[in-house]
Tab-separated table of C-alpha atoms and ligand atoms in Angstrom:
chain	number	residue	atom	x	y	z
A	1	MET	CA	6.612	4.328	11.949
A	2	THR	CA	4.912	7.738	12.049
A	3	GLN	CA	1.804	6.413	10.270
A	4	PHE	CA	1.438	3.821	13.066
A	5	SER	CA	1.829	6.299	15.943
A	6	ARG	CA	-0.732	8.596	14.243
A	7	LEU	CA	-3.248	5.738	14.220
A	8	THR	CA	-3.694	5.966	17.999
A	9	GLU	CA	-6.149	8.833	17.306
A	10	ILE	CA	-8.619	6.319	15.837
A	11	LEU	CA	-7.830	2.830	17.211
A	12	ARG	CA	-9.413	1.099	20.182
A	13	CYS	CA	-8.835	-2.231	21.877
A	14	PRO	CA	-11.206	-4.873	20.413
A	15	ILE	CA	-11.547	-6.493	23.859
A	16	THR	CA	-11.752	-3.648	26.408
A	17	HIS	CA	-12.709	-0.852	23.963
A	18	GLN	CA	-10.077	1.375	25.597
A	19	PRO	CA	-7.868	3.661	23.457
A	20	LEU	CA	-4.557	2.164	22.334
A	21	VAL	CA	-1.055	3.541	22.956
A	22	PHE	CA	1.749	3.020	20.442
A	23	VAL	CA	4.805	1.187	21.829
A	24	ALA	CA	8.209	0.838	20.127
A	25	THR	CA	10.151	-2.457	20.076
A	26	ASN	CA	12.136	-1.847	23.286
A	27	ASP	CA	8.977	-1.192	25.308
A	28	ILE	CA	7.083	-4.279	24.168
A	29	PRO	CA	6.070	-6.175	27.327
A	30	GLU	CA	7.487	-9.710	27.010
A	31	GLN	CA	4.705	-11.264	29.119
A	32	LEU	CA	1.953	-9.947	26.806
A	33	LEU	CA	3.423	-11.257	23.558
A	34	PRO	CA	1.001	-13.466	21.619
A	35	PRO	CA	1.925	-17.185	21.876
A	36	GLY	CA	4.677	-18.226	19.464
A	37	LEU	CA	5.884	-14.658	18.756
A	38	LYS	CA	9.337	-13.319	19.686
A	39	LYS	CA	10.221	-9.625	20.097
A	40	SER	CA	12.447	-9.931	17.022
A	41	ASP	CA	9.403	-10.803	14.857
A	42	ILE	CA	7.696	-7.524	15.758
A	43	SER	CA	8.494	-3.970	14.671
A	44	ALA	CA	6.254	-2.231	17.241
A	45	GLY	CA	2.686	-2.473	18.515
A	46	TYR	CA	-0.119	-1.099	20.657
A	47	LEU	CA	-1.100	-1.483	24.320
A	48	ASN	CA	-4.552	-0.809	25.734
A	49	SER	CA	-4.622	1.893	28.407
A	50	SER	CA	-4.793	-0.518	31.344
A	51	LYS	CA	-1.785	-2.381	29.827
A	52	THR	CA	-3.437	-5.796	29.775
A	53	TYR	CA	-3.466	-6.480	26.012
A	54	PHE	CA	-0.758	-6.032	23.385
A	55	TYR	CA	-1.337	-5.999	19.597
A	56	PRO	CA	1.736	-6.421	17.385
A	57	ILE	CA	2.632	-4.826	14.049
A	58	ILE	CA	4.125	-7.553	11.886
A	59	GLU	CA	5.533	-6.786	8.440
A	60	GLY	CA	3.556	-3.563	8.196
A	61	ILE	CA	0.233	-5.111	9.284
A	62	VAL	CA	-1.448	-4.147	12.561
A	63	CYS	CA	-2.852	-7.335	14.100
A	64	LEU	CA	-5.998	-6.367	15.991
A	65	LEU	CA	-7.818	-9.669	16.181
A	66	PRO	CA	-8.258	-10.706	19.812
A	67	ALA	CA	-5.543	-13.298	20.494
A	68	GLU	CA	-8.092	-15.915	21.519
A	69	GLN	CA	-8.987	-17.120	18.015
A	70	SER	CA	-11.472	-19.475	19.646
A	71	LYS	CA	-13.659	-16.383	20.244
A	72	LEU	CA	-14.334	-16.215	16.494
A	73	HIS	CA	-17.525	-17.819	15.206
A	74	ASP	CA	-16.866	-21.194	13.494
A	75	ASN	CA	-18.142	-19.902	10.145
A	76	VAL	CA	-15.859	-16.841	10.383
A	77	LYS	CA	-12.925	-19.206	10.950
A	78	MET	CA	-14.028	-21.253	7.938
A	79	VAL	CA	-14.181	-18.157	5.692
A	80	GLN	CA	-10.786	-17.022	7.017
A	81	ALA	CA	-9.284	-20.449	6.244
A	82	PHE	CA	-10.770	-20.347	2.729
A	83	TYR	CA	-9.134	-16.984	1.914
A	84	GLU	CA	-5.861	-17.673	3.724
A	85	ASN	CA	-5.268	-21.116	2.223
A	86	TYR	CA	-7.007	-20.882	-1.133
A	87	GLY	CA	-8.942	-17.735	-2.184
A	88	TRP	CA	-5.976	-15.342	-2.112
A	89	LYS	CA	-3.466	-17.841	-3.464
A	90	ARG	CA	-2.831	-17.683	-7.196
A	91	ASP	CA	-3.602	-20.341	-9.782
A	92	GLU	CA	-1.230	-21.384	-12.579
A	93	GLY	CA	-2.315	-18.415	-14.706
A	94	GLY	CA	-1.418	-15.979	-11.876
A	95	ARG	CA	-5.060	-15.162	-11.020
A	96	PHE	CA	-6.392	-15.390	-7.497
A	97	HIS	CA	-8.530	-18.519	-7.046
A	98	ASP	CA	-11.291	-16.228	-5.726
A	99	SER	CA	-11.285	-14.269	-9.017
A	100	SER	CA	-11.283	-17.446	-11.102
A	101	LEU	CA	-14.289	-18.696	-9.128
A	102	PHE	CA	-16.346	-15.489	-9.134
A	103	ILE	CA	-15.223	-13.092	-11.895
A	104	GLU	CA	-15.621	-13.722	-15.625
A	105	LYS	CA	-12.461	-12.758	-17.509
A	106	ARG	CA	-13.460	-11.638	-20.997
A	107	LYS	CA	-12.762	-8.251	-22.515
A	108	GLY	CA	-16.318	-6.901	-22.823
A	109	ILE	CA	-17.218	-8.256	-19.397
A	110	GLU	CA	-14.176	-6.659	-17.753
A	111	GLU	CA	-15.235	-3.288	-19.188
A	112	TYR	CA	-18.791	-3.799	-17.873
A	113	ASN	CA	-17.414	-4.707	-14.397
A	114	LYS	CA	-15.341	-1.496	-14.354
A	115	VAL	CA	-18.417	0.618	-15.158
A	116	CYS	CA	-20.275	-1.136	-12.309
A	117	THR	CA	-17.490	-0.569	-9.747
A	118	ASN	CA	-17.505	3.128	-10.654
A	119	ARG	CA	-21.157	3.263	-9.532
A	120	ILE	CA	-19.838	3.340	-5.934
A	121	LYS	CA	-18.086	6.700	-6.459
A	122	PRO	CA	-21.084	9.071	-6.211
A	123	PHE	CA	-21.813	7.771	-2.694
A	124	LEU	CA	-18.334	8.658	-1.398
A	125	LYS	CA	-17.288	12.113	-0.224
A	126	PRO	CA	-15.237	13.988	-2.861
A	127	GLN	CA	-12.406	14.171	-0.312
A	128	GLY	CA	-11.699	13.188	3.249
A	129	LYS	CA	-9.154	11.873	5.737
A	130	TYR	CA	-10.036	8.220	6.299
A	131	LEU	CA	-11.800	5.835	3.909
A	132	LEU	CA	-12.386	2.570	5.741
A	133	ASP	CA	-12.492	-0.490	3.466
A	134	VAL	CA	-13.636	-3.425	5.591
A	135	ALA	CA	-12.792	-6.866	4.187
A	136	SER	CA	-10.696	-5.141	1.540
A	137	GLY	CA	-9.075	-8.270	0.115
A	138	PRO	CA	-5.946	-7.530	-1.968
A	139	VAL	CA	-7.412	-4.382	-3.680
A	140	PHE	CA	-5.935	-5.465	-7.007
A	141	GLN	CA	-8.316	-3.785	-9.467
A	142	ALA	CA	-7.360	-0.291	-10.652
A	143	GLU	CA	-10.905	1.100	-10.405
A	144	ASN	CA	-11.222	-0.223	-6.830
A	145	GLN	CA	-7.852	1.354	-5.929
A	146	ALA	CA	-9.044	4.658	-7.426
A	147	LEU	CA	-11.972	4.837	-4.968
A	148	SER	CA	-9.581	6.139	-2.284
A	149	ASN	CA	-7.690	8.617	-4.515
A	150	HIS	CA	-9.307	11.606	-2.827
A	151	PHE	CA	-8.814	10.413	0.752
A	152	GLU	CA	-5.653	10.971	2.764
A	153	THR	CA	-5.576	7.367	4.016
A	154	ARG	CA	-7.340	4.169	3.032
A	155	ILE	CA	-7.720	1.843	6.002
A	156	CYS	CA	-7.692	-1.694	4.609
A	157	MET	CA	-9.109	-4.154	7.114
A	158	ASP	CA	-9.443	-7.872	6.605
A	159	ILE	CA	-9.450	-11.066	8.601
A	160	SER	CA	-6.934	-12.622	6.190
A	161	LEU	CA	-3.248	-11.699	6.603
A	162	ARG	CA	-2.585	-12.956	3.075
A	163	ALA	CA	-5.154	-10.465	1.699
A	164	LEU	CA	-3.544	-7.604	3.621
A	165	ALA	CA	0.009	-8.502	2.547
A	166	GLU	CA	-1.181	-8.436	-1.098
A	167	ALA	CA	-3.059	-5.149	-0.525
A	168	ARG	CA	0.099	-3.625	0.948
A	169	GLN	CA	2.055	-4.585	-2.168
A	170	ASN	CA	-0.645	-3.019	-4.360
A	171	LEU	CA	-1.203	0.229	-2.433
A	172	GLY	CA	2.082	0.855	-0.567
A	173	ASP	CA	2.425	2.444	2.891
A	174	GLU	CA	2.144	6.083	1.927
A	175	LYS	CA	-1.625	6.396	1.483
A	176	ALA	CA	-2.879	3.205	3.154
A	177	VAL	CA	-2.707	1.255	6.418
A	178	PHE	CA	-3.423	-2.449	6.865
A	179	ILE	CA	-5.248	-3.896	9.849
A	180	GLN	CA	-6.255	-7.469	10.645
A	181	ALA	CA	-9.680	-7.321	12.306
A	182	ASP	CA	-13.169	-8.807	12.332
A	183	ILE	CA	-16.041	-6.907	10.694
A	184	SER	CA	-18.365	-7.546	13.647
A	185	ASN	CA	-15.899	-6.115	16.198
A	186	LEU	CA	-14.111	-3.159	14.595
A	187	PRO	CA	-11.082	-1.929	16.583
A	188	LEU	CA	-11.869	1.733	15.846
A	189	GLN	CA	-13.289	4.554	17.942
A	190	ASP	CA	-16.737	5.969	17.149
A	191	ALA	CA	-17.278	8.259	14.132
A	192	VAL	CA	-13.646	8.460	13.011
A	193	CYS	CA	-14.028	7.577	9.300
A	194	ASP	CA	-15.260	9.914	6.566
A	195	ASN	CA	-16.804	7.005	4.663
A	196	VAL	CA	-16.992	3.278	5.267
A	197	MET	CA	-17.368	0.606	2.613
A	198	SER	CA	-17.513	-3.160	2.577
A	199	ILE	CA	-17.446	-4.748	-0.854
A	200	HIS	CA	-18.786	-8.264	-1.483
A	201	THR	CA	-18.323	-9.543	2.062
A	202	LEU	CA	-21.323	-9.109	4.376
A	203	TYR	CA	-23.076	-12.140	2.872
A	204	HIS	CA	-20.052	-14.274	3.914
A	205	VAL	CA	-20.532	-13.155	7.539
A	206	PRO	CA	-22.589	-15.564	9.702
A	207	LYS	CA	-26.320	-14.928	9.343
A	208	ASP	CA	-26.748	-13.870	12.985
A	209	LEU	CA	-23.703	-11.576	12.990
A	210	GLN	CA	-24.670	-9.492	9.952
A	211	GLU	CA	-26.752	-7.066	12.037
A	212	LYS	CA	-23.814	-6.545	14.438
A	213	ALA	CA	-21.494	-5.955	11.457
A	214	ILE	CA	-23.862	-3.296	10.054
A	215	THR	CA	-24.065	-1.453	13.384
A	216	GLU	CA	-20.267	-1.609	13.677
A	217	LEU	CA	-19.777	-0.150	10.182
A	218	HIS	CA	-22.244	2.606	11.087
A	219	ARG	CA	-20.682	3.261	14.526
A	220	VAL	CA	-17.259	4.125	13.111
A	221	CYS	CA	-18.610	6.370	10.312
A	222	GLN	CA	-19.058	10.119	10.814
A	223	ALA	CA	-22.636	11.283	11.365
A	224	ASN	CA	-24.604	11.834	8.144
A	225	GLU	CA	-21.909	10.244	5.965
A	226	ASN	CA	-22.445	7.105	3.935
A	227	VAL	CA	-21.729	3.499	4.758
A	228	ILE	CA	-21.662	1.542	1.503
A	229	ILE	CA	-22.217	-2.200	1.407
A	230	LEU	CA	-22.136	-4.287	-1.771
A	231	TYR	CA	-24.563	-7.150	-1.348
A	232	ASN	CA	-25.617	-10.249	-3.275
A	233	TRP	CA	-29.425	-10.712	-3.177
A	234	ALA	CA	-29.030	-14.294	-4.481
A	235	TRP	CA	-32.441	-16.048	-4.259
A	236	HIS	CA	-34.097	-12.748	-3.170
A	237	SER	CA	-33.701	-11.430	-6.746
A	238	TRP	CA	-36.822	-12.418	-8.706
A	239	LEU	CA	-35.080	-11.369	-11.923
A	240	MET	CA	-32.237	-13.841	-11.449
A	241	ASN	CA	-34.608	-16.518	-10.067
A	242	VAL	CA	-36.503	-16.451	-13.345
A	243	LEU	CA	-33.571	-16.098	-15.736
A	244	LEU	CA	-31.249	-18.513	-13.941
A	245	LEU	CA	-33.779	-21.188	-12.953
A	246	PRO	CA	-32.080	-24.093	-14.831
A	247	VAL	CA	-28.616	-23.108	-13.531
A	248	ARG	CA	-29.911	-22.819	-9.957
A	249	VAL	CA	-31.535	-26.268	-10.040
A	250	ILE	CA	-28.295	-27.922	-11.201
A	251	LYS	CA	-26.258	-26.034	-8.604
A	252	ALA	CA	-28.672	-27.006	-5.800
A	253	ILE	CA	-28.298	-30.699	-6.699
A	254	LYS	CA	-24.488	-30.367	-6.700
A	255	ARG	CA	-24.624	-28.630	-3.308
A	256	ILE	CA	-26.698	-31.408	-1.753
A	257	PHE	CA	-24.275	-33.990	-3.163
A	258	ARG	CA	-21.309	-32.095	-1.693
A	259	TYR	CA	-23.049	-31.764	1.684
A	260	ILE	CA	-23.478	-35.523	1.841
A	261	THR	CA	-20.042	-36.529	0.574
A	262	VAL	CA	-17.567	-33.963	2.012
A	263	LYS	CA	-16.496	-33.622	5.672
A	264	PRO	CA	-17.660	-30.252	7.200
A	265	SER	CA	-14.048	-29.201	7.907
A	266	GLU	CA	-13.116	-29.648	4.225
A	267	ARG	CA	-16.192	-28.169	2.560
A	268	TRP	CA	-14.501	-24.862	1.733
A	269	LEU	CA	-11.934	-26.779	-0.352
A	270	SER	CA	-14.660	-27.871	-2.735
A	271	GLY	CA	-16.196	-24.426	-3.081
A	272	GLY	CA	-18.397	-24.518	0.012
A	273	LEU	CA	-17.534	-21.004	1.185
A	274	TYR	CA	-20.061	-19.869	3.835
A	275	PHE	CA	-22.758	-17.656	2.326
A	276	TYR	CA	-26.055	-16.310	3.643
A	277	PRO	CA	-27.972	-13.464	1.966
A	278	HIS	CA	-30.672	-11.656	3.927
A	279	SER	CA	-33.595	-10.118	2.028
A	280	PRO	CA	-34.170	-6.412	1.251
A	281	SER	CA	-37.030	-6.359	3.798
A	282	TRP	CA	-34.688	-7.751	6.479
A	283	PHE	CA	-32.390	-4.769	5.797
A	284	LYS	CA	-35.334	-2.334	5.984
A	285	ASN	CA	-36.321	-3.810	9.383
A	286	ILE	CA	-32.770	-3.581	10.721
A	287	ALA	CA	-32.515	0.016	9.511
A	288	ASN	CA	-35.805	0.908	11.245
A	289	LYS	CA	-34.731	-0.838	14.441
A	290	HIS	CA	-31.499	1.211	14.604
A	291	GLN	CA	-33.050	4.398	13.175
A	292	LEU	CA	-30.866	4.363	10.071
A	293	LYS	CA	-31.704	5.421	6.548
A	294	ILE	CA	-31.108	2.782	3.903
A	295	SER	CA	-31.478	2.855	0.125
A	296	PHE	CA	-30.790	0.241	-2.557
A	297	HIS	CA	-29.050	1.059	-5.856
A	298	VAL	CA	-28.045	-1.276	-8.613
A	299	LEU	CA	-24.473	-2.512	-8.795
A	300	THR	CA	-25.174	-5.168	-11.453
A	301	ALA	CA	-28.633	-6.438	-12.335
A	302	ILE	CA	-27.103	-9.723	-13.497
A	303	HIS	CA	-25.238	-12.456	-11.650
A	304	GLN	CA	-21.887	-13.839	-12.888
A	305	ASP	CA	-23.676	-17.116	-13.767
A	306	PHE	CA	-25.890	-15.163	-16.172
A	307	VAL	CA	-22.758	-13.759	-17.813
A	308	LYS	CA	-21.089	-17.163	-17.893
A	309	TYR	CA	-23.957	-19.078	-19.452
A	310	TYR	CA	-25.837	-16.507	-21.524
A	311	ILE	CA	-23.532	-13.673	-22.614
A	312	HIS	CA	-21.465	-14.791	-25.585
A	313	ASP	CA	-20.274	-12.991	-28.704
A	314	LYS	CA	-21.921	-15.524	-31.004
A	315	TRP	CA	-25.297	-14.743	-29.380
A	316	GLY	CA	-24.909	-10.945	-29.636
A	317	GLY	CA	-23.359	-10.731	-26.143
A	318	ALA	CA	-22.030	-7.176	-26.544
A	319	ARG	CA	-25.476	-5.875	-27.545
A	320	VAL	CA	-27.205	-7.711	-24.662
A	321	LEU	CA	-24.690	-6.256	-22.204
A	322	ARG	CA	-25.241	-2.732	-23.587
A	323	PHE	CA	-29.005	-3.199	-23.176
A	324	ILE	CA	-28.566	-4.356	-19.558
A	325	GLN	CA	-26.261	-1.427	-18.776
A	326	HIS	CA	-28.777	0.974	-20.261
A	327	ALA	CA	-31.606	-0.551	-18.156
A	328	GLU	CA	-29.435	-0.331	-15.012
A	329	GLU	CA	-28.803	3.355	-15.647
A	330	LYS	CA	-32.489	4.030	-16.300
A	331	TYR	CA	-33.903	2.046	-13.338
A	332	PRO	CA	-31.148	2.029	-10.659
A	333	ARG	CA	-33.531	1.805	-7.685
A	334	TYR	CA	-35.791	-0.911	-9.099
A	335	LEU	CA	-32.868	-3.068	-10.210
A	336	GLY	CA	-31.079	-2.318	-6.935
A	337	ARG	CA	-33.994	-4.036	-5.209
A	338	HIS	CA	-34.773	-6.848	-7.693
A	339	GLY	CA	-31.489	-7.411	-9.593
A	340	ALA	CA	-28.502	-9.555	-8.578
A	341	PHE	CA	-26.094	-7.235	-6.706
A	342	ALA	CA	-26.953	-4.037	-4.856
A	343	ILE	CA	-25.138	-1.048	-3.430
A	344	LEU	CA	-26.721	-0.527	-0.007
A	345	VAL	CA	-26.269	3.029	1.194
A	346	ILE	CA	-26.767	3.503	4.945
A	347	SER	CA	-26.598	6.816	6.739
B	1	SAM	C1	-15.233	-11.835	-1.554
B	1	SAM	S1	-13.809	-11.198	-0.773
B	1	SAM	C2	-13.987	-9.485	-1.187
B	1	SAM	C3	-12.677	-8.752	-1.174
B	1	SAM	C4	-12.739	-7.308	-1.700
B	1	SAM	N1	-13.627	-6.485	-0.918
B	1	SAM	C5	-13.113	-7.303	-3.170
B	1	SAM	O1	-14.267	-6.984	-3.490
B	1	SAM	O2	-12.238	-7.626	-3.986
B	1	SAM	C6	-14.209	-11.263	0.930
B	1	SAM	C7	-13.119	-10.755	1.878
B	1	SAM	O3	-13.705	-10.626	3.168
B	1	SAM	C8	-12.790	-11.050	4.153
B	1	SAM	N2	-13.597	-11.425	5.331
B	1	SAM	C9	-14.488	-12.440	5.419
B	1	SAM	N3	-15.056	-12.469	6.629
B	1	SAM	C10	-14.540	-11.416	7.328
B	1	SAM	C11	-14.730	-10.915	8.647
B	1	SAM	N4	-15.573	-11.510	9.501
B	1	SAM	N5	-14.052	-9.818	9.009
B	1	SAM	C12	-13.179	-9.218	8.157
B	1	SAM	N6	-12.934	-9.664	6.910
B	1	SAM	C13	-13.616	-10.750	6.491
B	1	SAM	C14	-12.073	-12.214	3.484
B	1	SAM	O4	-10.838	-12.493	4.102
B	1	SAM	C15	-11.936	-11.695	2.051
B	1	SAM	O5	-10.734	-10.996	1.861
């Protein structure tokens, strides 16, 4: 319980923005319990200072989403449903559906992906107290887990309880805490995290909420320290537009077909996870507007579709991948702007 009482130094109420006070089971106010929850389901929780809102801790996860789910944007609810009911469930081979959909599983490719994840490291402080990982997912890859080795506590935040339960199994309670929250309304006080990162998520946040999410990530980060966002440039990458033209045409036709034939409420089931990528110049404008510094660095110049369709052993795949890796190391800024996936560094 001590890790939860310590958290009061950084938490705030997502509705009133007041600090939160830790309350043990006996002091939980019955009348403020979220609908459908009994005291026996809860180990402890937090109250805002005017004692009008209560946030429970359930099975080691601090639930800091405002109780009125209806306040969430429809597309946020759709993404949450995708991850809760499908993305973070496992397929017959034991892989998460999300990984099967988006990550190529071949030996050489896995090695390449590890090298790319390690490109985040130089932008993190060598040590610190809190590393905030917003939309952490289950944190199942060793090189992702290692990003927080030099921090006292990794704060894993996600809108999906299933993701957080998996993350808790992977990281344990000693060096990590798990919080259910929305990226565009972070339940943290200003400037309390040494570094903030959000990996492969912002482009799943509704188009009009992405600016709010960026300012939230920046608000909770210490002054002059880095906020790191991994972003998919999608159709803003000229390199992938040229190399993947035939794949993109086929996918666009499939998408139109799905739009016509599937009910909106069921689109996520057939792979219609909400996605909207802004352009690099949109990010520059937002940074100027909020007086932030932003720079683009390559994560991977190539999209997973490029790997899937073009990188194969029989076509000299290993050599092609080595060439790409070499180009990424030589031109990190150029490929960070024109390649497939970028590390956005905001300070
Ligand atoms: C593509 S996964 C990335 C997970 C992890 N960062 C990784 O790279 O393995 C996206 C994650 O973002 C979470 N997510 C989506 N929208 C969110 C929001 N508005 N607030 C918080 N988390 C969100 C999802 O539940 C999911 O776990």
